[in-house]
PDB file of C-alpha atoms and ligand atoms in Angstrom:
ATOM      1  CA  MET L 207     -74.538 187.606 127.545  1.00 76.00           C
ATOM      2  CA  ALA L 208     -72.092 184.444 127.612  1.00 90.00           C
ATOM      3  CA  GLN L 209     -68.958 184.901 125.335  1.00 96.00           C
ATOM      4  CA  ILE L 210     -68.993 182.649 122.077  1.00 98.00           C
ATOM      5  CA  ARG L 211     -66.039 180.612 121.684  1.00 98.00           C
ATOM      6  CA  VAL L 212     -64.735 179.244 118.179  1.00 99.00           C
ATOM      7  CA  ILE L 213     -62.190 176.874 117.464  1.00 99.00           C
ATOM      8  CA  THR L 214     -60.778 175.863 114.343  1.00 98.00           C
ATOM      9  CA  PHE L 215     -57.738 173.700 112.975  1.00 98.00           C
ATOM     10  CA  GLY L 216     -55.459 173.692 109.812  1.00 98.00           C
ATOM     11  CA  THR L 217     -51.461 173.289 108.867  1.00 98.00           C
ATOM     12  CA  PHE L 218     -51.624 176.983 107.534  1.00 98.00           C
ATOM     13  CA  ASP L 219     -48.356 176.169 105.344  1.00 97.00           C
ATOM     14  CA  VAL L 220     -47.184 178.943 103.442  1.00 97.00           C
ATOM     15  CA  PHE L 221     -49.817 181.146 104.704  1.00 98.00           C
ATOM     16  CA  HIS L 222     -51.978 182.743 102.169  1.00 98.00           C
ATOM     17  CA  VAL L 223     -55.260 184.867 101.786  1.00 98.00           C
ATOM     18  CA  GLY L 224     -57.681 181.501 101.835  1.00 98.00           C
ATOM     19  CA  HIS L 225     -56.046 180.775 105.184  1.00 98.00           C
ATOM     20  CA  LEU L 226     -56.648 184.355 106.481  1.00 98.00           C
ATOM     21  CA  ARG L 227     -60.105 184.840 105.174  1.00 98.00           C
ATOM     22  CA  ILE L 228     -61.233 181.391 106.912  1.00 98.00           C
ATOM     23  CA  LEU L 229     -59.918 182.627 110.097  1.00 98.00           C
ATOM     24  CA  LYS L 230     -61.520 186.068 110.043  1.00 98.00           C
ATOM     25  CA  ALA L 231     -64.663 184.015 109.080  1.00 98.00           C
ATOM     26  CA  ALA L 232     -64.340 181.974 111.945  1.00 98.00           C
ATOM     27  CA  LYS L 233     -63.629 185.015 114.279  1.00 98.00           C
ATOM     28  CA  ASP L 234     -66.823 186.516 112.918  1.00 98.00           C
ATOM     29  CA  GLN L 235     -68.975 183.479 114.291  1.00 98.00           C
ATOM     30  CA  GLY L 236     -68.119 184.527 118.036  1.00 98.00           C
ATOM     31  CA  ASP L 237     -65.936 186.347 120.438  1.00 98.00           C
ATOM     32  CA  HIS L 238     -62.997 184.352 120.717  1.00 98.00           C
ATOM     33  CA  LEU L 239     -61.079 182.022 118.407  1.00 98.00           C
ATOM     34  CA  SER L 240     -58.736 179.270 119.169  1.00 99.00           C
ATOM     35  CA  VAL L 241     -56.745 177.853 116.386  1.00 99.00           C
ATOM     36  CA  GLY L 242     -55.152 174.407 116.417  1.00 99.00           C
ATOM     37  CA  VAL L 243     -52.050 174.246 114.167  1.00 98.00           C
ATOM     38  CA  SER L 244     -50.975 170.786 112.747  1.00 98.00           C
ATOM     39  CA  SER L 245     -47.699 169.836 114.351  1.00 98.00           C
ATOM     40  CA  ASP L 246     -45.036 168.878 111.419  1.00 98.00           C
ATOM     41  CA  GLN L 247     -45.680 165.290 112.276  1.00 98.00           C
ATOM     42  CA  PHE L 248     -49.348 165.262 112.156  1.00 98.00           C
ATOM     43  CA  SER L 249     -49.390 167.228 108.749  1.00 98.00           C
ATOM     44  CA  PHE L 250     -46.908 164.718 107.262  1.00 97.00           C
ATOM     45  CA  SER L 251     -49.320 161.752 108.453  1.00 97.00           C
ATOM     46  CA  LYS L 252     -52.284 163.879 106.686  1.00 93.00           C
ATOM     47  CA  LYS L 253     -50.592 164.905 103.479  1.00 91.00           C
ATOM     48  CA  GLY L 254     -47.952 162.616 102.933  1.00 94.00           C
ATOM     49  CA  LYS L 255     -45.023 165.197 102.922  1.00 93.00           C
ATOM     50  CA  ARG L 256     -43.464 167.864 105.369  1.00 95.00           C
ATOM     51  CA  PRO L 257     -44.796 171.493 105.500  1.00 97.00           C
ATOM     52  CA  VAL L 258     -42.488 173.971 104.091  1.00 97.00           C
ATOM     53  CA  TYR L 259     -42.905 176.081 107.453  1.00 98.00           C
ATOM     54  CA  ALA L 260     -41.990 174.433 110.662  1.00 98.00           C
ATOM     55  CA  GLU L 261     -44.909 174.273 113.267  1.00 98.00           C
ATOM     56  CA  SER L 262     -43.335 176.654 115.464  1.00 98.00           C
ATOM     57  CA  GLU L 263     -42.939 179.307 112.406  1.00 98.00           C
ATOM     58  CA  ARG L 264     -46.689 178.439 111.198  1.00 98.00           C
ATOM     59  CA  CYS L 265     -48.058 179.231 114.846  1.00 98.00           C
ATOM     60  CA  GLU L 266     -45.947 182.408 115.077  1.00 98.00           C
ATOM     61  CA  ILE L 267     -47.589 183.417 111.931  1.00 98.00           C
ATOM     62  CA  VAL L 268     -51.314 182.546 112.850  1.00 98.00           C
ATOM     63  CA  ARG L 269     -50.761 183.772 116.713  1.00 98.00           C
ATOM     64  CA  SER L 270     -50.025 187.198 115.300  1.00 98.00           C
ATOM     65  CA  LEU L 271     -53.392 187.752 113.375  1.00 98.00           C
ATOM     66  CA  LYS L 272     -55.691 190.143 114.722  1.00 98.00           C
ATOM     67  CA  TYR L 273     -58.571 187.584 114.459  1.00 98.00           C
ATOM     68  CA  VAL L 274     -56.797 184.741 116.493  1.00 98.00           C
ATOM     69  CA  ASP L 275     -56.777 184.883 120.301  1.00 98.00           C
ATOM     70  CA  ASP L 276     -55.335 181.517 121.301  1.00 98.00           C
ATOM     71  CA  VAL L 277     -52.948 178.973 119.482  1.00 98.00           C
ATOM     72  CA  PHE L 278     -52.120 175.515 120.224  1.00 98.00           C
ATOM     73  CA  ILE L 279     -50.278 172.477 118.382  1.00 98.00           C
ATOM     74  CA  GLU L 280     -52.884 169.802 116.921  1.00 98.00           C
ATOM     75  CA  ASP L 281     -51.108 166.340 117.080  1.00 98.00           C
ATOM     76  CA  SER L 282     -54.056 164.090 115.682  1.00 98.00           C
ATOM     77  CA  PHE L 283     -57.484 163.739 114.821  1.00 97.00           C
ATOM     78  CA  GLU L 284     -58.035 161.403 117.653  1.00 98.00           C
ATOM     79  CA  LEU L 285     -57.507 164.145 120.151  1.00 98.00           C
ATOM     80  CA  LYS L 286     -60.144 166.775 118.334  1.00 98.00           C
ATOM     81  CA  ARG L 287     -62.791 165.959 120.863  1.00 98.00           C
ATOM     82  CA  ASP L 288     -60.380 166.776 123.753  1.00 98.00           C
ATOM     83  CA  TYR L 289     -59.252 169.896 122.155  1.00 98.00           C
ATOM     84  CA  ILE L 290     -62.790 171.154 121.751  1.00 98.00           C
ATOM     85  CA  ILE L 291     -63.632 170.501 125.210  1.00 98.00           C
ATOM     86  CA  GLN L 292     -60.270 172.013 126.919  1.00 98.00           C
ATOM     87  CA  HIS L 293     -60.851 175.125 124.850  1.00 98.00           C
ATOM     88  CA  LYS L 294     -64.447 175.265 125.751  1.00 98.00           C
ATOM     89  CA  ALA L 295     -65.391 175.880 122.304  1.00 98.00           C
ATOM     90  CA  ASN L 296     -69.344 176.504 121.396  1.00 98.00           C
ATOM     91  CA  ILE L 297     -68.676 176.315 117.709  1.00 98.00           C
ATOM     92  CA  LEU L 298     -66.131 174.191 115.400  1.00 98.00           C
ATOM     93  CA  ILE L 299     -65.516 175.873 111.942  1.00 98.00           C
ATOM     94  CA  MET L 300     -63.886 174.016 108.967  1.00 98.00           C
ATOM     95  CA  GLY L 301     -63.472 174.826 105.376  1.00 97.00           C
ATOM     96  CA  SER L 302     -66.148 172.832 103.071  1.00 96.00           C
ATOM     97  CA  ASP L 303     -63.336 170.475 101.922  1.00 95.00           C
ATOM     98  CA  TRP L 304     -63.859 168.736 105.331  1.00 97.00           C
ATOM     99  CA  GLN L 305     -67.736 168.807 104.674  1.00 97.00           C
ATOM    100  CA  GLY L 306     -69.419 166.281 106.942  1.00 98.00           C
ATOM    101  CA  LYS L 307     -65.823 165.117 108.279  1.00 98.00           C
ATOM    102  CA  PHE L 308     -66.604 166.428 111.817  1.00 98.00           C
ATOM    103  CA  ASP L 309     -70.052 165.983 112.309  1.00 98.00           C
ATOM    104  CA  GLU L 310     -69.592 163.465 115.047  1.00 98.00           C
ATOM    105  CA  PHE L 311     -68.828 166.723 117.305  1.00 98.00           C
ATOM    106  CA  ASN L 312     -72.207 168.056 116.871  1.00 98.00           C
ATOM    107  CA  ASP L 313     -73.011 166.481 120.342  1.00 98.00           C
ATOM    108  CA  ILE L 314     -70.466 168.870 122.124  1.00 98.00           C
ATOM    109  CA  CYS L 315     -70.539 171.996 119.693  1.00 98.00           C
ATOM    110  CA  GLU L 316     -72.051 173.389 116.566  1.00 98.00           C
ATOM    111  CA  VAL L 317     -70.222 172.316 113.659  1.00 98.00           C
ATOM    112  CA  VAL L 318     -69.995 174.749 110.733  1.00 98.00           C
ATOM    113  CA  TYR L 319     -68.159 174.170 107.234  1.00 98.00           C
ATOM    114  CA  LEU L 320     -67.588 177.590 105.470  1.00 98.00           C
ATOM    115  CA  PRO L 321     -66.813 177.899 101.805  1.00 97.00           C
ATOM    116  CA  ARG L 322     -63.285 177.717 100.823  1.00 96.00           C
ATOM    117  CA  THR L 323     -61.548 180.755  98.978  1.00 96.00           C
ATOM    118  CA  PRO L 324     -61.457 179.134  95.369  1.00 95.00           C
ATOM    119  CA  SER L 325     -58.143 178.990  93.240  1.00 93.00           C
ATOM    120  CA  ILE L 326     -55.487 179.223  95.886  1.00 95.00           C
ATOM    121  CA  SER L 327     -53.493 176.820  97.768  1.00 95.00           C
ATOM    122  CA  THR L 328     -50.451 176.048  99.453  1.00 94.00           C
ATOM    123  CA  SER L 329     -49.617 173.237  96.639  1.00 92.00           C
ATOM    124  CA  ALA L 330     -50.399 175.531  93.740  1.00 93.00           C
ATOM    125  CA  ILE L 331     -48.354 178.249  95.330  1.00 95.00           C
ATOM    126  CA  ILE L 332     -45.439 175.699  95.483  1.00 93.00           C
ATOM    127  CA  GLU L 333     -46.174 174.551  92.111  1.00 92.00           C
ATOM    128  CA  LYS L 334     -46.143 177.974  90.491  1.00 93.00           C
ATOM    129  CA  ILE L 335     -42.772 178.653  92.481  1.00 94.00           C
ATOM    130  CA  ARG L 336     -41.319 175.748  90.897  1.00 93.00           C
ATOM    131  CA  GLU L 337     -42.452 176.352  87.561  1.00 91.00           C
TER     132      GLU L 337
HETATM  133  N1  C2G V 447     -58.635 177.073 103.549  1.00 81.30           N
HETATM  134  C1  C2G V 447     -59.656 177.783 102.646  1.00 81.30           C
HETATM  135  N2  C2G V 447     -59.594 178.129 101.475  1.00 81.30           N
HETATM  136  C2  C2G V 447     -58.268 177.764 100.612  1.00 81.30           C
HETATM  137  C3  C2G V 447     -57.549 176.683 101.393  1.00 81.30           C
HETATM  138  C4  C2G V 447     -57.706 176.467 102.504  1.00 81.30           C
HETATM  139  O1  C2G V 447     -60.715 178.053 103.349  1.00 81.30           O
HETATM  140  N3  C2G V 447     -58.221 178.155  99.684  1.00 81.30           N
HETATM  141  C5  C2G V 447     -59.072 176.635 104.670  1.00 81.30           C
HETATM  142  C6  C2G V 447     -59.180 175.152 104.680  1.00 81.30           C
HETATM  143  O2  C2G V 447     -60.484 174.700 104.474  1.00 81.30           O
HETATM  144  C7  C2G V 447     -59.120 174.828 106.107  1.00 81.30           C
HETATM  145  C8  C2G V 447     -58.072 176.099 106.366  1.00 81.30           C
HETATM  146  O3  C2G V 447     -57.952 177.134 105.679  1.00 81.30           O
HETATM  147  O4  C2G V 447     -60.295 175.162 107.023  1.00 81.30           O
HETATM  148  C9  C2G V 447     -56.653 175.832 106.640  1.00 81.30           C
HETATM  149  O5  C2G V 447     -56.368 174.529 105.617  1.00 81.30           O
HETATM  150  P1  C2G V 447     -55.108 173.927 105.562  1.00 81.30           P
HETATM  151  O6  C2G V 447     -53.836 174.481 106.070  1.00 81.30           O
HETATM  152  O7  C2G V 447     -55.089 173.031 104.308  1.00 81.30           O
HETATM  153  O8  C2G V 447     -55.477 172.597 106.710  1.00 81.30           O
HETATM  154  P2  C2G V 447     -55.564 171.288 106.704  1.00 81.30           P
HETATM  155  O9  C2G V 447     -54.403 170.560 106.430  1.00 81.30           O
HETATM  156  O10 C2G V 447     -56.935 170.716 105.690  1.00 81.30           O
HETATM  157  O11 C2G V 447     -55.834 170.941 108.165  1.00 81.30           O
HETATM  158  O12 C2G V 447     -57.904 168.362 111.676  1.00 81.30           O
HETATM  159  C10 C2G V 447     -58.240 168.969 110.498  1.00 81.30           C
HETATM  160  C11 C2G V 447     -56.907 169.579 109.922  1.00 81.30           C
HETATM  161  O13 C2G V 447     -56.178 170.191 110.826  1.00 81.30           O
HETATM  162  C12 C2G V 447     -57.280 170.500 108.772  1.00 81.30           C
END
């Protein structure tokens, strides 16, 4: 049977268990997982602040995970269709905070939104450290 290829995207800044769980859940949907890690510039344009960890460090962390087969830099929303095609993805996984946002790609792959891990986020961790 043909390999099922999964793709997902994220900033993965100050890597935490919510990130880990969605990557595991994404891999569980198929055989091969490609992860697009937001560039520092794209991340700034999405969130209005620079990530704590540089893109090279965020890529290094994500690449080292046993669930992850391939890592690349995500530069923009506009390129998402190209990334899905380049990586031959059959399924796009995103957390439920993106519910409905990527339904336009249903013509080239299955788009699945998985529940977020409650009560954990990079911003909450940064806030906690600040206190
Ligand atoms: N996530 C999660 N549970 C959390 C926090 C995050 O499941 N408690 C998931 C998000 O839903 C997302 C992934 O982890 O699917 C990465 O989250 P972020 O690093 O916040 O990614 P984001 O900046 O939202 O980038 O083009 C889409 C973007 O690249 C998504």
